[in-house]
Short mmCIF file of C-alpha atoms (C1' of nucleotides) in Angstrom, two decimals:
data_model
loop_
_atom_site.label_atom_id
_atom_site.label_comp_id
_atom_site.label_asym_id
_atom_site.label_seq_id
_atom_site.Cartn_x
_atom_site.Cartn_y
_atom_site.Cartn_z
CA UNK F 1093 28.29 28.23 -30.76
CA UNK F 1094 26.59 26.01 -33.28
CA UNK F 1095 28.05 22.84 -31.80
CA UNK F 1096 27.15 24.05 -28.35
CA UNK F 1097 23.55 24.87 -29.22
CA UNK F 1098 23.33 21.41 -30.77
CA UNK F 1099 24.21 19.84 -27.44
CA UNK F 1100 21.86 22.26 -25.69
CA UNK F 1101 19.11 20.73 -27.76
CA UNK F 1102 20.08 17.30 -26.53
CA UNK F 1103 20.06 18.45 -22.91
CA UNK F 1104 16.64 19.97 -23.31
CA UNK F 1105 15.34 16.85 -25.00
CA UNK F 1106 16.68 14.66 -22.23
CA UNK F 1107 15.20 16.94 -19.62
CA UNK F 1108 11.85 16.95 -21.42
CA UNK F 1109 11.85 13.14 -21.46
CA UNK F 1110 12.71 13.19 -17.77
CA UNK F 1111 9.79 15.48 -17.03
CA UNK F 1112 7.47 13.26 -19.05
CA UNK F 1113 8.56 10.11 -17.24
CA UNK F 1114 8.21 11.88 -13.90
CA UNK F 1115 4.68 12.92 -14.76
CA UNK F 1116 3.83 9.37 -15.79
CA UNK F 1117 5.15 8.14 -12.46
CA UNK F 1118 3.27 10.79 -10.51
CA UNK F 1119 0.00 10.06 -12.28
CA UNK F 1120 0.43 6.35 -11.77
CA UNK F 1121 1.10 7.07 -8.10
CA UNK F 1122 -2.04 9.08 -7.41
CA UNK F 1123 -4.15 6.64 -9.40
CA UNK F 1124 -3.01 3.84 -7.07
CA UNK F 1125 -2.98 5.83 -3.83
CA UNK F 1126 0.81 5.90 -3.69
CA UNK F 1127 3.34 8.68 -3.24
CA UNK F 1128 6.00 9.43 -5.85
CA UNK F 1129 8.58 8.10 -3.42
CA UNK F 1130 6.69 4.83 -3.14
CA UNK F 1131 6.81 4.43 -6.91
CA UNK F 1132 10.52 5.15 -6.99
CA UNK F 1133 11.04 2.65 -4.19
CA UNK F 1134 9.02 0.07 -6.08
CA UNK F 1135 11.18 0.58 -9.16
CA UNK F 1136 14.36 0.06 -7.17
CA UNK F 1137 12.96 -2.99 -5.42
CA UNK F 1138 11.84 -4.59 -8.67
CA UNK F 1139 15.22 -3.84 -10.24
CA UNK F 1140 16.91 -5.44 -7.25
CA UNK F 1141 14.67 -8.48 -7.41
CA UNK F 1142 15.34 -8.89 -11.11
CA UNK F 1143 19.10 -8.57 -10.75
CA UNK F 1144 19.24 -10.74 -7.64
CA UNK F 1145 20.43 -7.93 -5.34
CA UNK F 1146 19.31 -8.42 -1.75
CA UNK F 1147 17.31 -5.39 -0.71
CA UNK F 1148 17.37 -4.06 2.84
CA UNK F 1149 15.86 -0.87 4.31
CA UNK F 1150 19.33 0.65 4.55
CA UNK F 1151 20.07 -0.09 0.90
CA UNK F 1152 16.70 1.26 -0.22
CA UNK F 1153 17.14 4.44 1.82
CA UNK F 1154 20.54 4.92 0.22
CA UNK F 1155 19.10 4.59 -3.26
CA UNK F 1156 16.39 7.15 -2.51
CA UNK F 1157 18.55 9.44 -0.36
CA UNK F 1158 16.23 9.00 2.62
CA UNK F 1159 17.43 8.91 6.19
CA UNK F 1160 16.68 5.91 8.38
CA UNK F 1161 13.53 7.34 9.89
CA UNK F 1162 12.05 8.18 6.52
CA UNK F 1163 13.06 4.78 5.21
CA UNK F 1164 11.28 3.01 8.06
CA UNK F 1165 8.14 5.01 7.37
CA UNK F 1166 8.40 4.19 3.67
CA UNK F 1167 8.78 0.46 4.29
CA UNK F 1168 5.89 0.59 6.78
CA UNK F 1169 3.78 2.15 4.05
CA UNK F 1170 4.77 -0.41 1.43
CA UNK F 1171 4.20 -3.25 3.87
CA UNK F 1172 0.79 -1.92 4.85
CA UNK F 1173 -0.09 -1.81 1.15
CA UNK F 1174 0.94 -5.43 0.78
CA UNK F 1175 3.64 -4.63 -1.77
CA UNK F 1176 6.59 -5.78 0.28
CA UNK F 1177 7.34 -8.13 3.15
CA UNK F 1178 9.96 -7.76 5.88
CA UNK F 1179 11.94 -10.86 6.77
CA UNK F 1180 14.95 -11.33 8.97
CA UNK F 1181 18.28 -12.21 7.37
CA UNK F 1182 19.36 -15.51 8.91
CA UNK F 1183 23.04 -14.78 8.27
CA UNK F 1184 23.06 -11.35 9.95
CA UNK F 1185 20.12 -10.90 12.23
CA UNK F 1186 20.55 -7.13 12.43
CA UNK F 1187 19.45 -7.02 8.83
CA UNK F 1188 15.92 -6.94 7.49
CA UNK F 1189 15.38 -8.23 3.98
CA UNK F 1190 12.72 -6.70 1.80
CA UNK F 1191 10.93 -9.17 -0.41
CA UNK F 1192 8.56 -7.88 -3.07
CA UNK F 1193 5.13 -9.46 -3.07
CA UNK F 1194 3.36 -10.74 -6.15
CA UNK F 1195 1.18 -7.63 -5.99
CA UNK F 1196 4.20 -5.39 -6.48
CA UNK F 1197 5.38 -7.10 -9.65
CA UNK F 1198 1.86 -6.94 -11.03
CA UNK F 1199 1.77 -3.23 -10.23
CA UNK F 1200 5.16 -2.76 -11.86
CA UNK F 1201 3.96 -4.41 -15.03
CA UNK F 1202 0.85 -2.26 -14.97
CA UNK F 1203 3.08 0.78 -14.84
CA UNK F 1204 5.73 -0.19 -17.34
CA UNK F 1205 3.56 -2.04 -19.77
CA UNK F 1206 2.13 1.07 -21.44
CA UNK F 1207 5.45 2.89 -21.28
CA UNK F 1208 7.21 0.01 -22.98
CA UNK F 1209 4.46 -0.06 -25.56
CA UNK F 1210 4.96 3.62 -26.31
CA UNK F 1211 8.71 3.29 -26.59
CA UNK F 1212 8.31 0.28 -28.85
CA UNK F 1213 6.01 2.31 -31.08
CA UNK F 1214 8.46 5.21 -31.06
CA UNK F 1215 11.25 2.78 -32.01
CA UNK F 1216 9.35 1.32 -34.92
CA UNK F 1217 10.60 3.81 -37.46
CA UNK F 1218 14.24 3.13 -36.62
CA UNK F 1219 16.81 0.68 -37.92
CA UNK F 1220 18.36 -1.67 -35.40
CA UNK F 1221 21.71 0.04 -35.98
CA UNK F 1222 20.15 3.39 -35.12
CA UNK F 1223 18.64 2.02 -31.93
CA UNK F 1224 22.05 0.66 -31.03
CA UNK F 1225 23.44 4.17 -31.44
CA UNK F 1226 20.72 5.57 -29.17
CA UNK F 1227 21.49 2.93 -26.54
CA UNK F 1228 25.18 3.68 -26.77
CA UNK F 1229 24.53 7.40 -26.38
CA UNK F 1230 22.20 6.99 -23.40
CA UNK F 1231 24.73 4.72 -21.75
CA UNK F 1232 27.42 7.35 -22.27
CA UNK F 1233 25.21 10.07 -20.77
CA UNK F 1234 24.43 7.84 -17.84
CA UNK F 1235 28.07 7.11 -17.09
CA UNK F 1236 28.99 10.71 -17.58
CA UNK F 1237 26.37 12.13 -15.21
CA UNK F 1238 26.84 9.37 -12.66
CA UNK F 1239 30.55 10.16 -12.61
CA UNK F 1240 29.82 13.86 -12.10
CA UNK F 1241 28.12 13.18 -8.77
CA UNK J 103 11.14 -11.74 -27.52
CA UNK J 104 14.50 -10.49 -28.70
CA UNK J 105 13.02 -7.40 -30.25
CA UNK J 106 10.99 -6.83 -27.11
CA UNK J 107 13.92 -7.19 -24.75
CA UNK J 108 15.79 -4.74 -26.97
CA UNK J 109 13.13 -2.13 -26.35
CA UNK J 110 13.05 -3.07 -22.67
CA UNK J 111 16.68 -2.06 -22.59
CA UNK J 112 15.78 1.32 -24.01
CA UNK J 113 13.04 1.82 -21.45
CA UNK J 114 15.40 0.94 -18.64
CA UNK J 115 18.03 3.28 -20.00
CA UNK J 116 15.55 6.12 -20.28
CA UNK J 117 14.32 5.45 -16.78
CA UNK J 118 17.88 5.36 -15.47
CA UNK J 119 18.59 8.73 -17.09
CA UNK J 120 15.41 10.06 -15.49
CA UNK J 121 16.53 8.85 -12.07
CA UNK J 122 19.97 10.35 -12.60
CA UNK J 123 18.61 13.74 -13.63
CA UNK J 124 16.21 13.70 -10.69
CA UNK J 125 19.06 13.03 -8.31
CA UNK J 126 21.09 15.84 -9.85
CA UNK J 127 18.16 18.18 -9.34
CA UNK J 128 17.64 17.04 -5.76
CA UNK J 129 21.29 17.45 -4.88
CA UNK J 130 21.42 20.84 -6.50
CA UNK J 131 18.33 21.76 -4.48
CA UNK J 132 19.69 20.84 -1.05
CA UNK J 133 23.03 22.45 -1.86
CA UNK J 134 21.26 25.76 -2.47
CA UNK J 135 18.68 25.48 0.29
CA UNK J 136 15.86 24.79 -2.14
CA UNK J 137 13.24 22.06 -2.37
CA UNK J 138 12.98 19.78 -5.38
CA UNK J 139 9.73 21.47 -6.26
CA UNK J 140 11.46 24.85 -6.27
CA UNK J 141 14.01 23.57 -8.77
CA UNK J 142 11.29 22.19 -11.00
CA UNK J 143 9.45 25.50 -10.77
CA UNK J 144 12.62 27.35 -11.67
CA UNK J 145 13.08 25.18 -14.75
CA UNK J 146 9.55 25.86 -15.91
CA UNK J 147 9.88 29.60 -15.26
CA UNK J 148 13.16 29.82 -17.14
CA UNK J 149 11.67 27.84 -20.02
CA UNK J 150 8.72 30.23 -20.07
CA UNK J 151 10.97 33.28 -19.99
CA UNK J 152 13.07 31.90 -22.83
CA UNK J 153 10.09 31.07 -25.01
CA UNK J 154 8.24 34.28 -24.19
CA UNK J 155 5.35 32.56 -22.40
CA UNK J 156 3.83 34.76 -19.73
CA UNK J 157 3.98 32.93 -16.42
CA UNK J 158 1.29 33.26 -13.78
CA UNK J 159 0.84 31.36 -10.50
CA UNK J 160 -2.05 29.43 -12.01
CA UNK J 161 0.02 28.41 -15.03
CA UNK J 162 2.94 27.38 -12.83
CA UNK J 163 0.71 25.36 -10.52
CA UNK J 164 -0.72 23.59 -13.55
CA UNK J 165 2.72 22.68 -14.79
CA UNK J 166 3.71 21.24 -11.42
CA UNK J 167 0.31 19.72 -10.61
CA UNK J 168 0.02 21.81 -7.44
CA UNK J 169 -3.24 23.18 -6.10
CA UNK J 170 -3.67 26.89 -5.60
CA UNK J 171 -2.64 26.89 -1.95
CA UNK J 172 0.55 25.01 -2.67
CA UNK J 173 1.26 27.28 -5.60
CA UNK J 174 0.93 30.39 -3.46
CA UNK J 175 3.31 28.93 -0.89
CA UNK J 176 5.76 28.04 -3.64
CA UNK J 177 5.70 31.53 -5.14
CA UNK J 178 6.07 33.02 -1.65
CA UNK J 179 9.16 30.88 -1.17
CA UNK J 180 10.66 31.82 -4.52
CA UNK J 181 9.93 35.49 -3.93
CA UNK J 182 11.48 35.36 -0.47
CA UNK J 183 14.58 33.84 -2.03
CA UNK J 184 14.72 36.69 -4.53
CA UNK J 185 14.34 34.37 -7.52
CA UNK J 186 11.06 35.71 -8.78
CA UNK J 187 8.99 38.88 -8.62
CA UNK J 188 5.21 39.22 -8.62
CA UNK J 189 3.80 41.97 -10.80
CA UNK J 190 0.29 42.83 -11.82
CA UNK J 191 -0.79 42.29 -15.41
CA UNK J 192 -1.86 45.69 -16.74
CA UNK J 193 -4.22 44.13 -19.31
CA UNK J 194 -6.08 41.88 -16.88
CA UNK J 195 -5.65 43.05 -13.33
CA UNK J 196 -6.91 39.81 -11.82
CA UNK J 197 -3.71 38.21 -13.03
CA UNK J 198 -0.33 38.14 -11.35
CA UNK J 199 2.69 37.80 -13.60
CA UNK J 200 5.81 36.02 -12.41
CA UNK J 201 9.03 37.59 -13.61
CA UNK J 202 12.28 35.75 -13.02
CA UNK J 203 15.03 37.79 -11.40
CA UNK J 204 18.61 37.92 -12.59
CA UNK J 205 19.50 35.65 -9.66
CA UNK J 206 17.25 32.91 -11.03
CA UNK J 207 18.86 32.82 -14.45
CA UNK J 208 22.28 32.72 -12.81
CA UNK J 209 21.11 29.82 -10.67
CA UNK J 210 19.71 28.09 -13.72
CA UNK J 211 23.04 28.36 -15.49
CA UNK J 212 24.79 27.07 -12.38
CA UNK J 213 22.52 24.04 -12.51
CA UNK J 214 22.57 23.33 -16.22
CA UNK J 215 26.15 24.31 -16.91
CA UNK J 216 27.66 21.10 -15.52
CA UNK J 217 24.86 18.97 -16.96
CA UNK J 218 25.41 20.45 -20.39
CA UNK J 219 29.13 19.91 -19.97
CA UNK J 220 28.60 16.25 -19.18
CA UNK J 221 26.27 15.71 -22.10
CA UNK J 222 28.72 17.47 -24.40
CA UNK J 223 31.45 15.14 -23.18
CA UNK J 224 29.19 12.14 -23.68
CA UNK J 225 28.41 13.38 -27.19
CA UNK J 226 32.05 13.78 -28.14
CA UNK J 227 32.52 10.23 -29.35
CA UNK J 228 29.59 10.50 -31.75
CA UNK J 229 29.22 11.57 -35.37
CA UNK J 230 26.86 14.43 -36.06
CA UNK J 231 24.64 12.01 -38.00
CA UNK J 232 24.45 9.74 -34.96
CA UNK J 233 23.51 12.64 -32.69
CA UNK J 234 20.81 13.56 -35.18
CA UNK J 235 19.46 10.02 -34.86
CA UNK J 236 19.45 10.32 -31.07
CA UNK J 237 17.58 13.61 -31.28
CA UNK J 238 15.07 12.12 -33.68
CA UNK J 239 14.53 9.15 -31.37
CA UNK J 240 14.11 11.25 -28.23
CA UNK J 241 11.65 13.48 -30.04
CA UNK J 242 9.68 10.40 -31.09
CA UNK J 243 9.63 9.08 -27.51
CA UNK J 244 8.54 12.46 -26.27
CA UNK J 245 5.63 12.69 -28.69
CA UNK J 246 4.68 9.11 -28.04
CA UNK J 247 4.59 9.37 -24.25
CA UNK J 248 2.97 12.80 -24.29
CA UNK J 249 0.23 11.39 -26.49
CA UNK J 250 -0.29 8.48 -24.08
CA UNK J 251 -1.33 10.82 -21.27
"C1'" DG R 210 -24.14 51.50 -15.29
"C1'" DG R 211 -25.26 48.18 -11.87
"C1'" DC R 212 -25.21 43.14 -10.71
"C1'" DG R 213 -24.79 38.38 -10.72
"C1'" DA R 214 -21.58 34.99 -12.85
"C1'" DT R 215 -16.89 33.76 -13.54
"C1'" DA R 216 -12.03 33.44 -12.93
"C1'" DA R 217 -7.50 34.03 -10.53
"C1'" DT R 218 -5.33 34.31 -6.43
"C1'" DC R 219 -4.87 34.06 -1.55
"C1'" DT R 220 -6.01 32.52 3.57
"C1'" DC R 221 -6.93 29.11 7.07
"C1'" DG R 222 -6.63 24.89 9.22
"C1'" DT R 223 -5.06 20.16 8.61
"C1'" DT R 224 -2.40 16.07 7.13
"C1'" DC R 225 1.54 13.45 6.56
"C1'" DA R 226 6.42 12.64 4.33
"C1'" DG R 227 10.87 13.23 5.74
"C1'" DC R 228 14.42 15.03 9.11
"C1'" DG R 229 17.58 14.94 13.37
"C1'" DA R 230 18.64 12.76 17.45
"C1'" DG R 231 18.94 9.02 19.92
"C1'" DA R 232 17.38 4.21 21.56
"C1'" DT R 233 17.79 -0.79 20.76
"C1'" DA R 234 19.55 -5.00 19.20
"C1'" DG R 235 22.82 -7.82 16.82
"C1'" DT R 236 27.81 -8.47 15.23
"C1'" DA R 237 32.98 -8.35 15.05
"C1'" DC R 238 37.24 -8.14 17.06
"C1'" DG R 239 40.65 -7.14 20.45
"C1'" DC V 1358 33.53 -10.33 27.80
"C1'" DG V 1359 33.75 -5.61 26.78
"C1'" DT V 1360 34.15 -2.10 23.43
"C1'" DA V 1361 33.45 -0.31 18.95
"C1'" DC V 1362 30.45 -0.72 15.09
"C1'" DT V 1363 26.36 -1.41 12.13
"C1'" DA V 1364 21.31 -1.94 11.00
"C1'" DT V 1365 17.00 -0.71 12.11
"C1'" DC V 1366 13.50 1.49 14.61
"C1'" DT V 1367 11.14 5.21 17.85
"C1'" DC V 1368 10.04 9.88 19.03
"C1'" DG V 1369 9.12 14.61 18.30
"C1'" DC V 1370 9.12 18.13 15.00
"C1'" DT V 1371 9.10 21.00 10.62
"C1'" DG V 1372 7.11 22.37 6.61
"C1'" DA V 1373 5.17 21.14 1.74
"C1'" DA V 1374 0.91 20.34 -0.11
"C1'" DC V 1375 -4.11 19.61 0.39
"C1'" DG V 1376 -9.35 20.94 0.69
"C1'" DA V 1377 -12.50 24.40 1.48
"C1'" DG V 1378 -13.71 28.71 1.19
"C1'" DA V 1379 -12.77 33.98 1.27
"C1'" DT V 1380 -11.28 37.84 -1.55
"C1'" DT V 1381 -10.55 40.68 -5.48
"C1'" DA V 1382 -10.98 41.87 -10.35
"C1'" DT V 1383 -13.28 41.34 -14.78
"C1'" DC V 1384 -16.92 40.27 -18.04
"C1'" DG V 1385 -21.61 39.80 -20.00
"C1'" DC V 1386 -26.24 40.88 -19.85
"C1'" DC V 1387 -30.28 43.38 -19.21
#
DNA sequence: GGCGATAATCTCGTTCAGCGAGATAGTACG
DNA sequence: CGTACTATCTCGCTGAACGAGATTATCGCC
């Protein structure tokens, strides 16, 4: 029971952090006239751009669990906001590639800048070895939950 | 730059965990005919019940950043599903108290059971001292981000 | 103790994100 | 070349959430 309640504490902490990050995202969204989904899409698109993954509407919809109609509407929205640009894939002309505009990366930095700052401050009181432990734990949780789905 | 990219990794990990938990919640929601908002509401209501906080529609709406109309619709939905019961506060009869039904706690356990199981499994390869470090770090992040808002 | 001010909740009408179904256009493969 | 397949988009609809304002209960003040 003691061991279990210990892990309960971890679950609640993780959930609390999740809630906090969600709220940050939501507040950022309304402040910039976006929807929470738009912010999530932006995050995925920036991740893709950074890792060199080619983003398409179908891929984006899959990440966000949206159907094709919703995805089209989402991309329309992002395009209208000047955050993303549609371009045809020359190799497979059925495909549409989504390229993030300068404006989107700027917006991403605006969002993550403060968050990173806060995490850096929170990490200040920790040894590098301790941070490594935290990273290892979060990675384990991630793999574990991803596998569960 | 190295220290900064180290913290970047932490931010990305935390964000990834957030995304993963969100997806779990969303999938749980559709599987039980609920909306994501309903699941979030349920979490808040169960938290309130556990900590002895008296829940009212106004309080719940504040937690979820819903306006009064949306809150009423939400409570209607939850009541129709038999997850919650409205009852008048005897001390202040303007107020409506929200009491969670047995069904809601069962549903909550159904949701968190597997999540807890996964986190427990993820925690298995760690020393108690390491888990304490993780808890301390998450608490620090929580305070830090909460303060930023 | 009545009466305006205040607070919590609910009602009404509207907007728009996301869904299901199906159309359209490009590709692969026999 | 025709058939099966895939990617994206169009159309019509449902319902969550919004803004504005009505309703109901309580409190403070004279």
